Tab-separated table of C-alpha atoms in Angstrom:
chain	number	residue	atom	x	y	z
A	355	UNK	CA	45.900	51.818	-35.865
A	356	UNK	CA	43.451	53.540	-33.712
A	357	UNK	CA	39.890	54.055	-35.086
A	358	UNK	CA	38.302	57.822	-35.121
A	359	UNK	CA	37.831	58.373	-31.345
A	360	UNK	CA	34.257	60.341	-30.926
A	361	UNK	CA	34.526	59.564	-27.055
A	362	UNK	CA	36.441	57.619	-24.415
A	363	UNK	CA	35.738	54.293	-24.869
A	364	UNK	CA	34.842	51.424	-22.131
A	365	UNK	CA	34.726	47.859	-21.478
A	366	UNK	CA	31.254	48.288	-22.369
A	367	UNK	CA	31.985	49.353	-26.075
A	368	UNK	CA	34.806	47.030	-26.416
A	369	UNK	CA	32.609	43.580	-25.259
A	370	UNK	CA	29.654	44.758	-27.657
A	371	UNK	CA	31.605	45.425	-30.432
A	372	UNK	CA	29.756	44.301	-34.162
A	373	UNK	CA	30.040	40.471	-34.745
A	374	UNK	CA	33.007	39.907	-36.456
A	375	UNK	CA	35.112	42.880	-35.652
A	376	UNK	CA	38.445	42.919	-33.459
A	377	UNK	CA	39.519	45.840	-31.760
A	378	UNK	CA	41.510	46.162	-28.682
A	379	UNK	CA	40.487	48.809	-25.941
A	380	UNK	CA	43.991	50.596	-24.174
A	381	UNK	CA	43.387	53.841	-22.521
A	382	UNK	CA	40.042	54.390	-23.562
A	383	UNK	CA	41.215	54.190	-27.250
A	384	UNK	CA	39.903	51.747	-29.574
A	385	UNK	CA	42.651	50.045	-32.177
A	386	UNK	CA	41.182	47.932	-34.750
A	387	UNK	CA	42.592	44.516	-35.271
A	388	UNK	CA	43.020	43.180	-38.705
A	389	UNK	CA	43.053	39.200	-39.623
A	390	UNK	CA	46.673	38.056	-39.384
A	391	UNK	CA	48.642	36.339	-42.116
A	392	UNK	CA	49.680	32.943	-42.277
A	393	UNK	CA	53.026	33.003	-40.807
A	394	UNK	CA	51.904	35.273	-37.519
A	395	UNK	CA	49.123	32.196	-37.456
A	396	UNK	CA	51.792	29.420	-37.586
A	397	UNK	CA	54.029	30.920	-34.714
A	398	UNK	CA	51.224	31.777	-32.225
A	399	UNK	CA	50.539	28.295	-32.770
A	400	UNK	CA	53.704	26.599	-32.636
A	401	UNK	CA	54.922	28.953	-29.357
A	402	UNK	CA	51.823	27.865	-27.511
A	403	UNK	CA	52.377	24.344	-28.576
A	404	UNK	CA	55.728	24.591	-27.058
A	405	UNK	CA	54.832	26.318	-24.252
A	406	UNK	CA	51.928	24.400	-23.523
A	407	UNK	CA	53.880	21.032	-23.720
A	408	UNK	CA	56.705	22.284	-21.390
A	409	UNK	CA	54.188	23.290	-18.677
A	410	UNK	CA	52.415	19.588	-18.445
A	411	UNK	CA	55.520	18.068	-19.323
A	412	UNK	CA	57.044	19.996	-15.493
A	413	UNK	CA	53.250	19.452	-14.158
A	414	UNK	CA	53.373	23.391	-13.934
A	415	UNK	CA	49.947	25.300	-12.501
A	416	UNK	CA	50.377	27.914	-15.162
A	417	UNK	CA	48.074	28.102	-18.677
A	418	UNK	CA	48.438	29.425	-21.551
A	419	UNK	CA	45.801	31.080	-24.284
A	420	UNK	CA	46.665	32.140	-27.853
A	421	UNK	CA	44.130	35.131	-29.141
A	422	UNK	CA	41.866	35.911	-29.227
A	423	UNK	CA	41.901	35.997	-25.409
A	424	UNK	CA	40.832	39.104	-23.536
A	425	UNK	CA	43.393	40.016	-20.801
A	426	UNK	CA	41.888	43.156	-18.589
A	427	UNK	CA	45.569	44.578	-17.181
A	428	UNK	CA	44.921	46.404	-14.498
A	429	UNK	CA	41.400	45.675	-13.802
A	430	UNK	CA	40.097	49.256	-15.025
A	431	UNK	CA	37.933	49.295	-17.258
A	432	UNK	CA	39.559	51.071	-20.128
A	433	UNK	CA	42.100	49.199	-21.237
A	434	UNK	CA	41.267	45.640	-22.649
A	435	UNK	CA	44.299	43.607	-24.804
A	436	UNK	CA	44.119	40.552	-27.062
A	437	UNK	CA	47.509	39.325	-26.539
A	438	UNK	CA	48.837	36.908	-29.397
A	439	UNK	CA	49.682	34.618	-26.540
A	440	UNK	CA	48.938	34.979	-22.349
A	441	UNK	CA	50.661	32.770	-19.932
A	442	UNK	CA	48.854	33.037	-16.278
A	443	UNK	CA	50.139	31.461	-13.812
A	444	UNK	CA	47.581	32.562	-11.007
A	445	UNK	CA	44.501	31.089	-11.772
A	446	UNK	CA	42.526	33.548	-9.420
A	447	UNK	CA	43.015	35.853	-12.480
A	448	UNK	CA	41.140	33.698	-14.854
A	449	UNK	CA	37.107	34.337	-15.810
A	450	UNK	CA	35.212	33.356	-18.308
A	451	UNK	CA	35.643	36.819	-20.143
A	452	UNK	CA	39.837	35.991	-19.828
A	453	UNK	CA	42.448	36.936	-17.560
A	454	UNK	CA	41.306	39.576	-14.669
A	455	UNK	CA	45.599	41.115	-14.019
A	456	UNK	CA	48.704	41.004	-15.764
A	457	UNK	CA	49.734	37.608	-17.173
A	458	UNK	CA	52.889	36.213	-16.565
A	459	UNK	CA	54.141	36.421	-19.979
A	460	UNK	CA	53.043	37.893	-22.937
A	461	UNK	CA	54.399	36.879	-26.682
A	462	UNK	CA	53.305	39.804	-29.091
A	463	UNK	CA	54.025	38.835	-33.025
A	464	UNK	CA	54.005	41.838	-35.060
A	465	UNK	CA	52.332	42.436	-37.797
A	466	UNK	CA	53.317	44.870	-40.954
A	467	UNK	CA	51.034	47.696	-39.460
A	468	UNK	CA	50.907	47.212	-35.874
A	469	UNK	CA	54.933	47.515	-35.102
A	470	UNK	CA	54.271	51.098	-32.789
A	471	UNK	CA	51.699	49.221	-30.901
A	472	UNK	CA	53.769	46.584	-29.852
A	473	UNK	CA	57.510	47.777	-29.070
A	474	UNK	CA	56.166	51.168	-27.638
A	475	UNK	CA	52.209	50.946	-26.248
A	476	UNK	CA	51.990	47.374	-25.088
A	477	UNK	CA	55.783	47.446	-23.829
A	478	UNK	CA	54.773	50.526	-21.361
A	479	UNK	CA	51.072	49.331	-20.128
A	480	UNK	CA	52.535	45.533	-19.979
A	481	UNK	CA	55.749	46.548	-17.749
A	482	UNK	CA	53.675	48.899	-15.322
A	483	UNK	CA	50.660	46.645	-14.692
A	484	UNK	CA	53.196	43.640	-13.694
A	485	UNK	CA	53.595	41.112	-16.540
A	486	UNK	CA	56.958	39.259	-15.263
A	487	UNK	CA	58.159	38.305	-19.605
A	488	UNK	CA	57.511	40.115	-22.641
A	489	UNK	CA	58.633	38.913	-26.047
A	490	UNK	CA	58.121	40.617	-29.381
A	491	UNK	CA	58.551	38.229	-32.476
A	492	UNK	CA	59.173	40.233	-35.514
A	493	UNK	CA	59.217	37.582	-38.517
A	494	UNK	CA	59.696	40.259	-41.015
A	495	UNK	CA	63.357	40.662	-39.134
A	496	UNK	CA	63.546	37.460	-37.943
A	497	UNK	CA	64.362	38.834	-34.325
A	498	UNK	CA	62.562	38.459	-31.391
A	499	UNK	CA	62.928	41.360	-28.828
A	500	UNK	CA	62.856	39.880	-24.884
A	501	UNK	CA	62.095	42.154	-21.704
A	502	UNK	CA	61.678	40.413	-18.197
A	503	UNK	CA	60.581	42.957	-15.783
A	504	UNK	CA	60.991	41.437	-12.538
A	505	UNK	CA	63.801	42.339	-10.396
A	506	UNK	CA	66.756	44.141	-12.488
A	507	UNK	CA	64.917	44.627	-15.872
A	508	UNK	CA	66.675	43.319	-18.427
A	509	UNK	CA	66.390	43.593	-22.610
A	510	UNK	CA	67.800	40.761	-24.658
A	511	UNK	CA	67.095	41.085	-28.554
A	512	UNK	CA	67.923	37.215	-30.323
A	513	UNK	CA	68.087	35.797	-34.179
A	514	UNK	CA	65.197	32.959	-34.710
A	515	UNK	CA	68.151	30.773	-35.216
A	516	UNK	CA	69.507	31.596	-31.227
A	517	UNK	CA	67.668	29.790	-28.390
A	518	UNK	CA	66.155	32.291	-25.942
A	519	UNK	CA	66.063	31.206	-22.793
A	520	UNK	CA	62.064	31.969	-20.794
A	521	UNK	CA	62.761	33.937	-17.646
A	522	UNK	CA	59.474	32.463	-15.953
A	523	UNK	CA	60.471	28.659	-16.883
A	524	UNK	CA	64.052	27.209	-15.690
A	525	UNK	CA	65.057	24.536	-18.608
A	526	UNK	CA	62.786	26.200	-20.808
A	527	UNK	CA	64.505	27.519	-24.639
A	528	UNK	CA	62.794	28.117	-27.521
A	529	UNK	CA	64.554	28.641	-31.185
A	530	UNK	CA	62.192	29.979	-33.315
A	531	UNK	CA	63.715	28.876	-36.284
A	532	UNK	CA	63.085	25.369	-35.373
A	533	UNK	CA	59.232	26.139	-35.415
A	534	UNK	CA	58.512	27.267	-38.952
């Protein structure tokens, strides 16, 4: 949900926001973030544990960052997102504020009052400023939505009890049933 707008917002407003308080900054809009529940908690961490494990398991470059993690898309400075997890796999776009560019791949778990935000907002300023993998993990369905964007785009939309198979990682599935 976005908060009353009074002005366009920066990265200025968004790094000195009150202790304590989440927001994420997209188009000079500021959306206020509210604590996640249990469950969203348990897959962010069980997806990066997986994801994490495959990369040093291949002795893969790439890193990954459950939020809160800033990732600054395009580099402007009016749009700042807290992806629930951020693979980069160009290192050149980490600094110590978070990821300078579009991550690889972004995993989005959607919470009861953030569902617009995800499948609609984040879906059009993640495709056009280059992330390569989108997924949006929907545990009140208990589908997870897929979009690669490199190449021929392509949609996929899978039960937790299907594997998905990563775009960015050959070898890599992930059943999402098998995590909770």
């Amino acid at each position: 949900m976005a908060l009353p707008q009074k002005q366009v917002y920066t990265s200025e407003d968004y790094w000195n926001l009150p202790e304590g308080q989440r927001a994420e900054l997209i188009d000079g809009k500021l959306y206020a973030m509210v604590p996640p529940n249990r469950i969203h908690q348990k897959l962010i961490m069980e997806l990066t544990s997986v994801i994490h494990n495959h990369i040093k398991n291949k002795s893969g470059s790439c890193e990954v960052y459950p939020a809160p993690f800033a990732v600054n898309l395009t580099a402007n400075d009016k749009t700042w997102v807290e992806p629930d997890i951020s693979v980069i796999c160009d290192k050149d776009k980490l600094s110590d504020r978070g990821c300078e560019g579009a991550p690889d791949w972004i995993i989005e778990i959607v919470s009861p009052n953030t569902p617009k935000n995800d499948y609609t907002i984040k879906l059009f300023k993640y495709r056009t400023a280059g992330v390569r993998e989108y997924w949006i993990v929907n545990p009140m369905k208990k589908v997870i939505q897929t979009y690669t964007f490199e190449g021929v785009e392509e949609s996929d939309v899978y039960l937790f009890d299907e594997k998905i198979p990563v775009y960015i990682f050959d070898g890599l599935t992930i059943k999402v049933s098998d995590l909770l």
